[in-house]
């Protein structure tokens, strides 16, 4: 079984890096509210990954987008995400927007923040979605596609565990520990991004790999 998709998704989603945001957003929540937020966010992460694995290629066909072009674009998104992570930011961070502040305002107003902004864009944004689609194309047969959906279950469980243990994780690792983990995953993701882009460019321009 190829574990590269799982490793890549874990590096991108990286729920450890989102723990500080989760704590900030839910600091005024009761225990049932926090538990409900964890459940909804985890299930939403699985739904996004499963939908991209099962329907992503059909969506590309509908818009007549070649997978090779999508690989290059997706690889660039991954590289941008890796750069964010190397700067100790969440993979899907967009410093020029105020979506994180809006999330805090939603939480303070009593609105649900499990889907937006926790699931989208903090956990599963464009980079993670494009990654799932790319690996869905590489799947050989129904079982490998189902394995990719199964990886969504693993990511969802990892998210639930990290959020459920958010306070102990924050105490043990601290901001420095979380930043170190995020940078290490960013380094792994950068290498994978280059590999995805190189594969896409090689298919678009065969002369680049001609001997």
PDB file of N, CA and C in Angstrom, residues 5-7 9-10 13 15 41-53 124 128 132 144-160:
ATOM      1  N   UNK A   5       0.373   9.310  -0.356  1.00  0.00           N
ATOM      2  CA  UNK A   5      -0.769  10.238  -0.252  1.00  0.00           C
ATOM      3  C   UNK A   5      -1.109  10.590   1.188  1.00  0.00           C
ATOM      4  N   UNK A   6      -1.048   9.600   2.075  1.00  0.00           N
ATOM      5  CA  UNK A   6      -1.360   9.854   3.481  1.00  0.00           C
ATOM      6  C   UNK A   6      -0.350  10.803   4.105  1.00  0.00           C
ATOM      7  N   UNK A   7       0.936  10.557   3.825  1.00  0.00           N
ATOM      8  CA  UNK A   7       1.992  11.418   4.379  1.00  0.00           C
ATOM      9  C   UNK A   7       1.832  12.850   3.866  1.00  0.00           C
ATOM     10  N   UNK A   9      -0.924  14.320   2.730  1.00  0.00           N
ATOM     11  CA  UNK A   9      -2.113  14.949   3.310  1.00  0.00           C
ATOM     12  C   UNK A   9      -1.893  15.337   4.768  1.00  0.00           C
ATOM     13  N   UNK A  10      -1.205  14.478   5.517  1.00  0.00           N
ATOM     14  CA  UNK A  10      -0.905  14.817   6.910  1.00  0.00           C
ATOM     15  C   UNK A  10      -0.036  16.068   6.995  1.00  0.00           C
ATOM     16  N   UNK A  13      -2.581  19.109   5.790  1.00  0.00           N
ATOM     17  CA  UNK A  13      -3.642  19.404   6.764  1.00  0.00           C
ATOM     18  C   UNK A  13      -3.035  19.811   8.107  1.00  0.00           C
ATOM     19  N   UNK A  15      -2.998  19.137  11.466  1.00  0.00           N
ATOM     20  CA  UNK A  15      -3.867  19.664  12.529  1.00  0.00           C
ATOM     21  C   UNK A  15      -3.121  20.230  13.725  1.00  0.00           C
ATOM     22  N   UNK A  41     -16.000  19.416  12.570  1.00  0.00           N
ATOM     23  CA  UNK A  41     -14.783  19.737  11.816  1.00  0.00           C
ATOM     24  C   UNK A  41     -14.136  18.466  11.279  1.00  0.00           C
ATOM     25  N   UNK A  42     -14.042  17.436  12.098  1.00  0.00           N
ATOM     26  CA  UNK A  42     -13.416  16.181  11.670  1.00  0.00           C
ATOM     27  C   UNK A  42     -14.206  15.523  10.543  1.00  0.00           C
ATOM     28  N   UNK A  43     -15.532  15.483  10.697  1.00  0.00           N
ATOM     29  CA  UNK A  43     -16.369  14.881   9.661  1.00  0.00           C
ATOM     30  C   UNK A  43     -16.296  15.693   8.370  1.00  0.00           C
ATOM     31  N   UNK A  44     -16.224  17.008   8.491  1.00  0.00           N
ATOM     32  CA  UNK A  44     -16.132  17.861   7.303  1.00  0.00           C
ATOM     33  C   UNK A  44     -14.820  17.625   6.558  1.00  0.00           C
ATOM     34  N   UNK A  45     -13.735  17.429   7.308  1.00  0.00           N
ATOM     35  CA  UNK A  45     -12.445  17.125   6.684  1.00  0.00           C
ATOM     36  C   UNK A  45     -12.551  15.839   5.866  1.00  0.00           C
ATOM     37  N   UNK A  46     -13.167  14.804   6.458  1.00  0.00           N
ATOM     38  CA  UNK A  46     -13.354  13.552   5.723  1.00  0.00           C
ATOM     39  C   UNK A  46     -14.196  13.764   4.474  1.00  0.00           C
ATOM     40  N   UNK A  47     -15.281  14.529   4.583  1.00  0.00           N
ATOM     41  CA  UNK A  47     -16.165  14.751   3.440  1.00  0.00           C
ATOM     42  C   UNK A  47     -15.436  15.446   2.291  1.00  0.00           C
ATOM     43  N   UNK A  48     -14.617  16.430   2.616  1.00  0.00           N
ATOM     44  CA  UNK A  48     -13.872  17.148   1.571  1.00  0.00           C
ATOM     45  C   UNK A  48     -12.909  16.212   0.858  1.00  0.00           C
ATOM     46  N   UNK A  49     -12.154  15.424   1.626  1.00  0.00           N
ATOM     47  CA  UNK A  49     -11.186  14.502   1.028  1.00  0.00           C
ATOM     48  C   UNK A  49     -11.889  13.427   0.213  1.00  0.00           C
ATOM     49  N   UNK A  50     -12.974  12.862   0.741  1.00  0.00           N
ATOM     50  CA  UNK A  50     -13.713  11.821   0.023  1.00  0.00           C
ATOM     51  C   UNK A  50     -14.318  12.364  -1.255  1.00  0.00           C
ATOM     52  N   UNK A  51     -14.882  13.568  -1.207  1.00  0.00           N
ATOM     53  CA  UNK A  51     -15.494  14.161  -2.397  1.00  0.00           C
ATOM     54  C   UNK A  51     -14.453  14.411  -3.485  1.00  0.00           C
ATOM     55  N   UNK A  52     -13.288  14.906  -3.090  1.00  0.00           N
ATOM     56  CA  UNK A  52     -12.227  15.154  -4.079  1.00  0.00           C
ATOM     57  C   UNK A  52     -11.720  13.839  -4.674  1.00  0.00           C
ATOM     58  N   UNK A  53     -11.627  12.793  -3.856  1.00  0.00           N
ATOM     59  CA  UNK A  53     -11.144  11.501  -4.339  1.00  0.00           C
ATOM     60  C   UNK A  53     -12.124  10.867  -5.314  1.00  0.00           C
ATOM     61  N   UNK A 124      -8.484  22.017   5.210  1.00  0.00           N
ATOM     62  CA  UNK A 124      -8.536  21.518   3.829  1.00  0.00           C
ATOM     63  C   UNK A 124      -8.870  22.663   2.884  1.00  0.00           C
ATOM     64  N   UNK A 128      -4.730  21.038  -0.389  1.00  0.00           N
ATOM     65  CA  UNK A 128      -5.072  19.665  -0.022  1.00  0.00           C
ATOM     66  C   UNK A 128      -6.072  19.066  -1.003  1.00  0.00           C
ATOM     67  N   UNK A 132      -5.435  15.601  -3.366  1.00  0.00           N
ATOM     68  CA  UNK A 132      -6.293  14.415  -3.402  1.00  0.00           C
ATOM     69  C   UNK A 132      -6.665  14.072  -4.849  1.00  0.00           C
ATOM     70  N   UNK A 144      -7.734   1.115  -4.694  1.00  0.00           N
ATOM     71  CA  UNK A 144      -6.810   2.203  -4.370  1.00  0.00           C
ATOM     72  C   UNK A 144      -7.556   3.518  -4.178  1.00  0.00           C
ATOM     73  N   UNK A 145      -8.645   3.704  -4.942  1.00  0.00           N
ATOM     74  CA  UNK A 145      -9.473   4.892  -4.737  1.00  0.00           C
ATOM     75  C   UNK A 145     -10.124   4.858  -3.365  1.00  0.00           C
ATOM     76  N   UNK A 146     -10.623   3.668  -2.989  1.00  0.00           N
ATOM     77  CA  UNK A 146     -11.220   3.520  -1.661  1.00  0.00           C
ATOM     78  C   UNK A 146     -10.170   3.703  -0.562  1.00  0.00           C
ATOM     79  N   UNK A 147      -8.923   3.288  -0.843  1.00  0.00           N
ATOM     80  CA  UNK A 147      -7.851   3.497   0.127  1.00  0.00           C
ATOM     81  C   UNK A 147      -7.616   4.991   0.334  1.00  0.00           C
ATOM     82  N   UNK A 148      -7.721   5.759  -0.764  1.00  0.00           N
ATOM     83  CA  UNK A 148      -7.562   7.206  -0.660  1.00  0.00           C
ATOM     84  C   UNK A 148      -8.676   7.802   0.196  1.00  0.00           C
ATOM     85  N   UNK A 149      -9.899   7.298   0.015  1.00  0.00           N
ATOM     86  CA  UNK A 149     -11.007   7.725   0.874  1.00  0.00           C
ATOM     87  C   UNK A 149     -10.726   7.322   2.324  1.00  0.00           C
ATOM     88  N   UNK A 150     -10.155   6.117   2.506  1.00  0.00           N
ATOM     89  CA  UNK A 150      -9.794   5.663   3.846  1.00  0.00           C
ATOM     90  C   UNK A 150      -8.769   6.566   4.500  1.00  0.00           C
ATOM     91  N   UNK A 151      -7.858   7.109   3.701  1.00  0.00           N
ATOM     92  CA  UNK A 151      -6.893   8.060   4.251  1.00  0.00           C
ATOM     93  C   UNK A 151      -7.615   9.295   4.801  1.00  0.00           C
ATOM     94  N   UNK A 152      -8.752   9.627   4.168  1.00  0.00           N
ATOM     95  CA  UNK A 152      -9.557  10.731   4.682  1.00  0.00           C
ATOM     96  C   UNK A 152     -10.047  10.445   6.095  1.00  0.00           C
ATOM     97  N   UNK A 153     -10.369   9.181   6.362  1.00  0.00           N
ATOM     98  CA  UNK A 153     -10.790   8.784   7.707  1.00  0.00           C
ATOM     99  C   UNK A 153      -9.632   8.978   8.691  1.00  0.00           C
ATOM    100  N   UNK A 154      -8.426   8.583   8.264  1.00  0.00           N
ATOM    101  CA  UNK A 154      -7.245   8.727   9.132  1.00  0.00           C
ATOM    102  C   UNK A 154      -6.984  10.211   9.435  1.00  0.00           C
ATOM    103  N   UNK A 155      -7.079  11.059   8.407  1.00  0.00           N
ATOM    104  CA  UNK A 155      -6.866  12.496   8.606  1.00  0.00           C
ATOM    105  C   UNK A 155      -7.919  13.060   9.548  1.00  0.00           C
ATOM    106  N   UNK A 156      -9.166  12.621   9.366  1.00  0.00           N
ATOM    107  CA  UNK A 156     -10.246  13.096  10.230  1.00  0.00           C
ATOM    108  C   UNK A 156     -10.004  12.682  11.680  1.00  0.00           C
ATOM    109  N   UNK A 157      -9.562  11.443  11.898  1.00  0.00           N
ATOM    110  CA  UNK A 157      -9.274  10.968  13.255  1.00  0.00           C
ATOM    111  C   UNK A 157      -8.106  11.741  13.868  1.00  0.00           C
ATOM    112  N   UNK A 158      -7.065  11.992  13.050  1.00  0.00           N
ATOM    113  CA  UNK A 158      -5.920  12.765  13.542  1.00  0.00           C
ATOM    114  C   UNK A 158      -6.356  14.164  13.944  1.00  0.00           C
ATOM    115  N   UNK A 159      -7.254  14.744  13.152  1.00  0.00           N
ATOM    116  CA  UNK A 159      -7.778  16.075  13.475  1.00  0.00           C
ATOM    117  C   UNK A 159      -8.552  16.047  14.784  1.00  0.00           C
ATOM    118  N   UNK A 160      -9.417  15.027  14.945  1.00  0.00           N
ATOM    119  CA  UNK A 160     -10.220  14.915  16.166  1.00  0.00           C
ATOM    120  C   UNK A 160      -9.333  14.748  17.394  1.00  0.00           C
TER     121      UNK A 160
END
